[in-house]
Coordinates of C-alpha atoms and ligand atoms in Angstrom, one line a residue:
M1 CA -0.1 0.2 -0.2
F2 CA 1.6 3.4 -1.0
A3 CA 0.7 6.6 -2.1
D4 CA -2.3 7.2 -4.1
Q5 CA -1.0 8.8 -7.6
Q6 CA -4.6 9.4 -8.7
A7 CA -5.9 10.9 -5.3
L8 CA -2.9 13.1 -4.6
R9 CA -4.2 15.0 -8.0
A10 CA -6.8 16.5 -6.0
C11 CA -4.5 18.4 -3.3
W12 CA -2.5 21.3 -3.7
H13 CA 1.3 20.8 -4.4
P14 CA 4.4 23.2 -4.1
V15 CA 5.9 23.3 -7.8
G16 CA 8.9 25.7 -7.3
F17 CA 9.2 29.4 -5.4
A18 CA 7.2 31.9 -6.7
A19 CA 10.3 34.6 -7.1
D20 CA 12.0 32.1 -9.2
L21 CA 9.0 32.6 -12.0
T22 CA 9.3 34.9 -14.4
D23 CA 7.9 35.1 -18.0
R24 CA 10.0 32.5 -19.2
P25 CA 8.5 29.0 -19.4
M26 CA 9.7 27.0 -16.6
P27 CA 9.2 23.0 -16.4
A28 CA 8.2 21.5 -13.4
D29 CA 7.0 17.9 -12.8
L30 CA 4.1 16.7 -10.6
L31 CA 3.1 13.3 -9.7
G32 CA 4.6 12.3 -13.2
E33 CA 2.9 14.5 -15.3
P34 CA 5.3 17.4 -16.8
L35 CA 4.0 20.6 -16.3
V36 CA 5.0 24.5 -17.8
L37 CA 4.8 27.0 -15.5
W38 CA 4.9 30.6 -16.5
R39 CA 3.5 34.2 -16.0
G40 CA 1.1 35.5 -18.2
R41 CA -0.6 39.3 -18.3
G42 CA -0.5 41.0 -14.9
G43 CA 2.3 38.6 -13.5
S44 CA -0.9 35.9 -12.9
V45 CA 0.5 32.0 -12.6
R46 CA -0.4 30.2 -15.8
V47 CA 0.2 26.1 -15.5
M48 CA -0.6 23.8 -18.4
S49 CA 0.7 20.4 -19.6
D50 CA 4.1 20.8 -20.8
L51 CA 3.1 18.6 -24.1
C52 CA 2.2 20.3 -27.1
V53 CA -0.4 18.7 -28.6
H54 CA 1.0 18.8 -32.2
R55 CA 3.9 16.4 -31.6
G56 CA 4.7 16.7 -28.1
T57 CA 7.3 19.0 -27.5
A58 CA 7.8 20.8 -24.3
L59 CA 6.3 24.0 -24.3
S60 CA 8.6 24.8 -21.6
L61 CA 11.2 25.7 -24.0
G62 CA 9.2 27.7 -26.0
W63 CA 8.5 31.5 -25.0
V64 CA 5.5 33.5 -23.5
S65 CA 3.9 36.5 -25.7
G66 CA 1.8 38.4 -24.0
D67 CA -0.8 35.8 -22.4
E68 CA 0.1 33.0 -24.7
I69 CA 2.5 30.4 -24.6
V70 CA 4.5 29.7 -28.1
C71 CA 5.6 26.4 -28.7
P72 CA 9.6 26.5 -29.9
Y73 CA 9.0 23.6 -32.8
H74 CA 6.3 25.2 -35.0
G75 CA 4.8 28.4 -33.6
W76 CA 1.5 27.2 -32.4
R77 CA 0.2 29.3 -29.7
Y78 CA -1.5 28.7 -26.4
G79 CA -3.7 31.0 -24.0
A80 CA -4.0 30.7 -20.2
D81 CA -6.8 28.1 -20.7
G82 CA -4.7 25.8 -22.8
R83 CA -6.3 26.4 -26.1
C84 CA -4.1 26.5 -28.8
V85 CA -5.2 30.0 -30.3
A86 CA -2.7 30.2 -33.3
I87 CA -1.5 27.5 -35.7
P88 CA 0.8 29.8 -38.0
Q89 CA 1.2 27.0 -40.9
L90 CA -2.7 27.9 -41.9
E91 CA -3.5 30.0 -44.3
D92 CA -5.9 31.1 -41.6
P93 CA -4.0 30.6 -38.3
G94 CA -7.2 31.3 -36.2
R95 CA -9.0 28.1 -38.0
V96 CA -7.9 26.0 -34.9
P97 CA -9.6 22.7 -34.8
A98 CA -11.4 22.2 -31.5
K99 CA -9.2 19.3 -30.5
A100 CA -5.7 21.5 -30.2
R101 CA -5.4 22.0 -26.7
V102 CA -3.4 20.9 -23.8
S103 CA -4.8 20.8 -20.1
A104 CA -4.3 23.9 -17.9
F105 CA -4.5 23.7 -14.2
A106 CA -5.6 25.7 -11.2
A107 CA -2.7 27.8 -9.6
Q108 CA -2.0 30.1 -6.6
E109 CA 0.7 31.7 -5.4
R110 CA 1.3 31.8 -1.5
Y111 CA 4.0 31.6 1.0
G112 CA 6.5 32.4 -1.8
L113 CA 5.5 29.1 -3.3
I114 CA 3.5 28.3 -6.6
W115 CA 1.0 25.9 -6.1
V116 CA -0.9 23.3 -8.3
A117 CA -3.6 20.9 -8.2
L118 CA -4.1 18.7 -10.8
E119 CA -7.9 18.4 -10.2
Q120 CA -10.6 20.1 -8.0
P121 CA -8.3 20.3 -4.4
R122 CA -10.2 18.7 -1.6
W123 CA -8.7 20.9 0.9
A124 CA -7.6 24.8 1.3
L125 CA -3.8 25.3 1.9
P126 CA -2.9 25.6 5.6
E127 CA -2.9 29.1 6.9
V128 CA 0.3 30.5 8.3
P129 CA -0.3 34.1 9.2
E130 CA 2.9 34.6 10.4
L131 CA 4.7 34.6 6.9
E132 CA 2.0 37.0 5.7
D133 CA 2.9 39.3 8.6
G134 CA 5.2 42.1 7.8
G135 CA 6.5 42.0 10.9
W136 CA 8.5 38.5 10.6
R137 CA 11.4 37.7 8.3
V138 CA 11.1 35.2 6.0
V139 CA 13.9 32.8 4.7
R140 CA 13.6 30.3 1.9
A141 CA 15.5 27.0 1.4
G142 CA 15.8 24.6 -0.8
P143 CA 14.5 23.2 -2.8
Y144 CA 15.8 19.4 -1.8
R145 CA 15.5 17.2 -4.6
W146 CA 15.5 13.6 -3.0
R147 CA 15.4 10.3 -4.4
C148 CA 12.1 8.8 -2.3
D149 CA 8.8 9.4 -2.1
A150 CA 7.5 12.5 -0.6
A151 CA 5.9 10.6 2.2
R152 CA 9.5 9.5 2.9
Q153 CA 10.9 13.2 2.9
V154 CA 7.6 14.1 5.1
E155 CA 8.1 11.6 7.7
N156 CA 11.8 12.2 8.4
F157 CA 10.8 15.7 9.0
T158 CA 8.3 14.6 11.6
D159 CA 10.4 11.9 12.9
F160 CA 11.5 12.7 16.5
G161 CA 13.7 9.7 16.8
H162 CA 16.5 10.6 14.4
F163 CA 17.8 14.0 15.7
P164 CA 20.3 13.1 18.0
W165 CA 21.8 10.7 15.7
V166 CA 21.6 12.5 12.1
H167 CA 22.0 15.9 13.5
P168 CA 24.2 15.7 16.7
G169 CA 24.9 18.9 17.9
L170 CA 22.7 20.9 15.5
L171 CA 19.1 19.7 16.3
G172 CA 19.8 16.8 18.9
D173 CA 22.2 16.0 21.5
P174 CA 23.4 12.5 21.5
D175 CA 23.4 12.1 25.6
R176 CA 19.8 12.9 25.5
P177 CA 18.3 10.5 22.7
V178 CA 15.3 9.6 24.7
V179 CA 12.2 10.8 22.6
P180 CA 9.6 12.9 25.2
R181 CA 6.1 12.1 25.5
H182 CA 3.7 13.3 23.1
E183 CA 0.1 12.8 21.7
V184 CA -1.4 13.1 18.0
S185 CA -4.5 13.9 17.1
T186 CA -6.0 14.1 14.1
E187 CA -8.8 16.3 12.9
G188 CA -9.5 15.8 8.9
N189 CA -6.5 16.3 6.9
V190 CA -4.6 17.6 9.7
L191 CA -2.2 15.9 12.6
H192 CA -1.8 17.9 15.5
Y193 CA 1.2 17.2 18.1
S194 CA 3.7 18.9 20.4
I195 CA 6.6 18.1 22.0
V196 CA 9.4 19.9 24.4
R197 CA 12.6 18.6 23.9
P198 CA 16.1 18.9 24.7
E199 CA 17.9 20.1 22.3
A200 CA 21.3 21.1 21.6
P201 CA 22.6 24.7 22.0
N202 CA 22.7 26.9 19.2
S203 CA 25.8 26.2 17.8
D204 CA 28.7 29.0 16.5
D205 CA 28.6 27.9 13.1
F206 CA 24.6 28.2 13.0
P207 CA 23.5 30.5 15.7
V208 CA 19.9 30.3 13.8
F209 CA 17.4 29.6 17.1
G210 CA 15.9 32.0 19.5
N211 CA 17.4 30.2 22.7
E212 CA 19.8 31.4 25.0
D213 CA 22.9 29.7 25.0
S214 CA 23.2 29.1 28.9
G215 CA 21.4 26.2 30.7
P216 CA 19.9 23.3 29.6
P217 CA 17.5 24.6 26.3
T218 CA 14.5 23.4 25.6
R219 CA 12.3 23.9 22.9
R220 CA 8.4 23.9 22.3
S221 CA 7.4 22.8 18.6
R222 CA 4.2 22.6 18.2
Y223 CA 3.3 20.7 14.7
E224 CA 0.5 21.0 12.3
L225 CA 0.9 18.3 9.3
H226 CA -1.4 18.8 6.9
L227 CA -1.7 15.8 4.6
P228 CA -0.4 14.9 2.2
Y229 CA 2.8 16.8 2.7
T230 CA 2.8 20.2 3.9
I231 CA 4.1 21.1 7.7
A232 CA 3.7 24.2 9.6
L233 CA 5.7 23.8 12.8
R234 CA 5.9 26.5 15.3
L235 CA 8.9 27.0 17.4
G236 CA 9.2 28.8 20.9
W237 CA 11.6 29.3 23.6
G238 CA 9.4 30.2 26.3
G239 CA 9.7 33.8 25.2
E240 CA 9.2 36.1 22.8
H241 CA 11.3 34.6 20.3
G242 CA 9.0 32.8 17.8
M243 CA 9.7 30.6 14.6
V244 CA 7.5 29.2 12.1
Y245 CA 8.9 26.6 9.9
F246 CA 6.8 26.1 6.8
F247 CA 7.9 22.5 4.8
A248 CA 6.0 21.0 1.7
S249 CA 6.8 18.7 -0.1
Q250 CA 6.2 18.2 -4.1
P251 CA 5.8 14.6 -4.9
T252 CA 7.1 15.3 -8.6
G253 CA 7.2 11.3 -9.2
I254 CA 6.6 8.0 -7.3
H255 CA 10.0 8.0 -6.2
S256 CA 11.2 11.4 -6.4
C257 CA 10.3 14.9 -4.6
A258 CA 11.4 18.1 -3.9
G259 CA 11.2 20.1 -0.5
Y260 CA 10.8 23.5 0.0
V261 CA 11.6 25.3 3.1
V262 CA 10.0 28.8 4.4
I263 CA 10.8 30.1 7.5
G264 CA 9.7 33.2 9.6
R265 CA 11.0 34.7 12.5
N266 CA 10.6 37.8 15.0
Y267 CA 14.0 37.6 16.0
N268 CA 17.6 37.8 14.4
F269 CA 16.7 40.8 11.8
G270 CA 20.1 41.8 11.4
Q271 CA 21.4 38.0 10.4
D272 CA 22.6 37.5 6.8
D273 CA 19.6 35.2 5.4
R274 CA 22.6 32.7 4.1
V275 CA 23.1 31.7 7.6
L276 CA 19.7 29.9 8.2
A277 CA 19.8 28.8 4.6
E278 CA 23.2 26.8 5.1
F279 CA 21.9 25.5 7.9
E280 CA 19.2 24.0 6.1
D281 CA 21.6 22.7 3.3
T282 CA 23.4 21.0 6.0
I283 CA 20.4 19.5 8.1
F284 CA 18.8 18.5 4.6
G285 CA 22.2 17.0 3.3
Q286 CA 22.6 14.8 6.8
D287 CA 18.9 13.2 5.9
Q288 CA 19.3 13.0 2.2
I289 CA 21.8 10.0 2.8
V290 CA 19.8 7.8 5.6
V291 CA 16.4 8.4 3.7
E292 CA 17.8 7.6 0.2
S293 CA 18.8 4.6 1.4
Q294 CA 15.3 3.6 2.9
R295 CA 13.6 0.5 1.1
P296 CA 11.3 0.4 -0.2
E297 CA 11.8 4.1 -1.6
R298 CA 8.1 5.2 -1.0
V299 CA 6.3 4.9 2.7
P300 CA 4.4 1.6 2.8
F301 CA 1.3 2.5 4.3
D302 CA 0.4 -0.9 5.7
L303 CA 1.1 -0.6 9.3
A304 CA 2.2 -4.2 9.3
D305 CA 5.4 -3.4 7.0
E306 CA 8.1 -1.6 9.1
L307 CA 8.3 -1.8 12.8
H308 CA 6.5 1.1 14.9
L309 CA 7.2 1.6 18.8
K310 CA 5.4 4.0 20.9
F311 CA 8.1 7.3 20.1
D312 CA 6.7 6.7 16.4
A313 CA 3.4 7.8 17.3
V314 CA 3.5 10.4 14.4
A315 CA 4.4 8.3 11.3
V316 CA 1.8 5.9 12.8
A317 CA -1.0 8.5 12.7
Y318 CA 0.2 10.1 9.3
R319 CA -0.1 6.4 7.9
K320 CA -3.5 5.9 9.4
A321 CA -4.6 9.4 8.3
M322 CA -3.3 8.9 4.6
R323 CA -5.0 5.5 4.3
A324 CA -8.3 6.9 6.0
L325 CA -8.5 9.8 3.3
G326 CA -7.8 7.6 0.1
L327 CA -4.8 9.2 0.1
A328 CA -2.9 5.6 -0.1
A329 CA -4.0 2.5 -2.0
S330 CA -3.0 -0.9 -2.5
A331 CA -0.7 -1.0 -5.6
P332 CA 0.5 -3.8 -7.7
V333 CA 3.9 -5.5 -6.2
G334 CA 7.1 -4.8 -8.8
P335 CA 9.1 -1.6 -9.0
D336 CA 6.6 1.1 -9.8
Ligands
FES401 S1 4.9 20.2 -31.7 FE1 4.4 22.2 -30.9 S2 3.7 23.5 -32.6 FE2 4.7 21.2 -33.7
FE2_402 FE1 16.7 15.1 9.7

């Protein structure tokens, strides 16, 4: 039982950072489907299938003209709704057959990301007001492209047991490997849980957190895991300092994903954004090695697969909820 590629089409997924999208067409993969993203008139986001209906050429190799995208091979032009509006080879280029169209998809721009749903989405995006409040400093990191499914990447993010082992000195203390008690509650497509855990002091290399260096530091972490692949994590150290850690994984294919990190914080305004971004690069690099070694490359959602202990409560709740919502389903045995 694995993530159901069909059911995932009816969810919002990130496909790129909004700042990277201009009026130059950009390719992106979502659930094995090649997409082309571009900005049309007024900067509005357009998302279409990246296959020209004429000969299957990638429209992302073409260019944008007004509110149309032009195929690089024979110059057919497509409007925002995916309909071909001009075929230059015809004596009357406007006499376009009705079949000449490509699929266009719903898109929105939020939290500095472009989001796409391939079918009518079942749930709205999470609300993270801190990231839209001008008073918080926002830093982006990633995308982290891993050879595993998006569920493996999300579970890694939520896995408490690995911090001291994979990130010693940065996210965990090897002398304190016990996972504190935590409860998970599931409401609709959202898992809620929080934890107060011992953490490493701010390191000299990456002084990115809001805790003071003295005393045994603890951090309160309040998680919302929005199924299938989005997490809003709020960190606090008992004072005014707050950090919102927003993570969303793009299911590019069955065995591949791209993780986007958007972090907001109300302190350390003077710090160069690169400090936080390089910290994330380090953390995600450490995780990538172990996660890409996992087999199968995608999360098996049957609880009889793999061994779950009490401190894996989040993964258990995640796997149950994915199944209950129809986002995971039985798949044929064998590769892909
Ligand atoms: S392949 Fe696109 S116009 Fe011919
Ligand atoms: Fe990790």
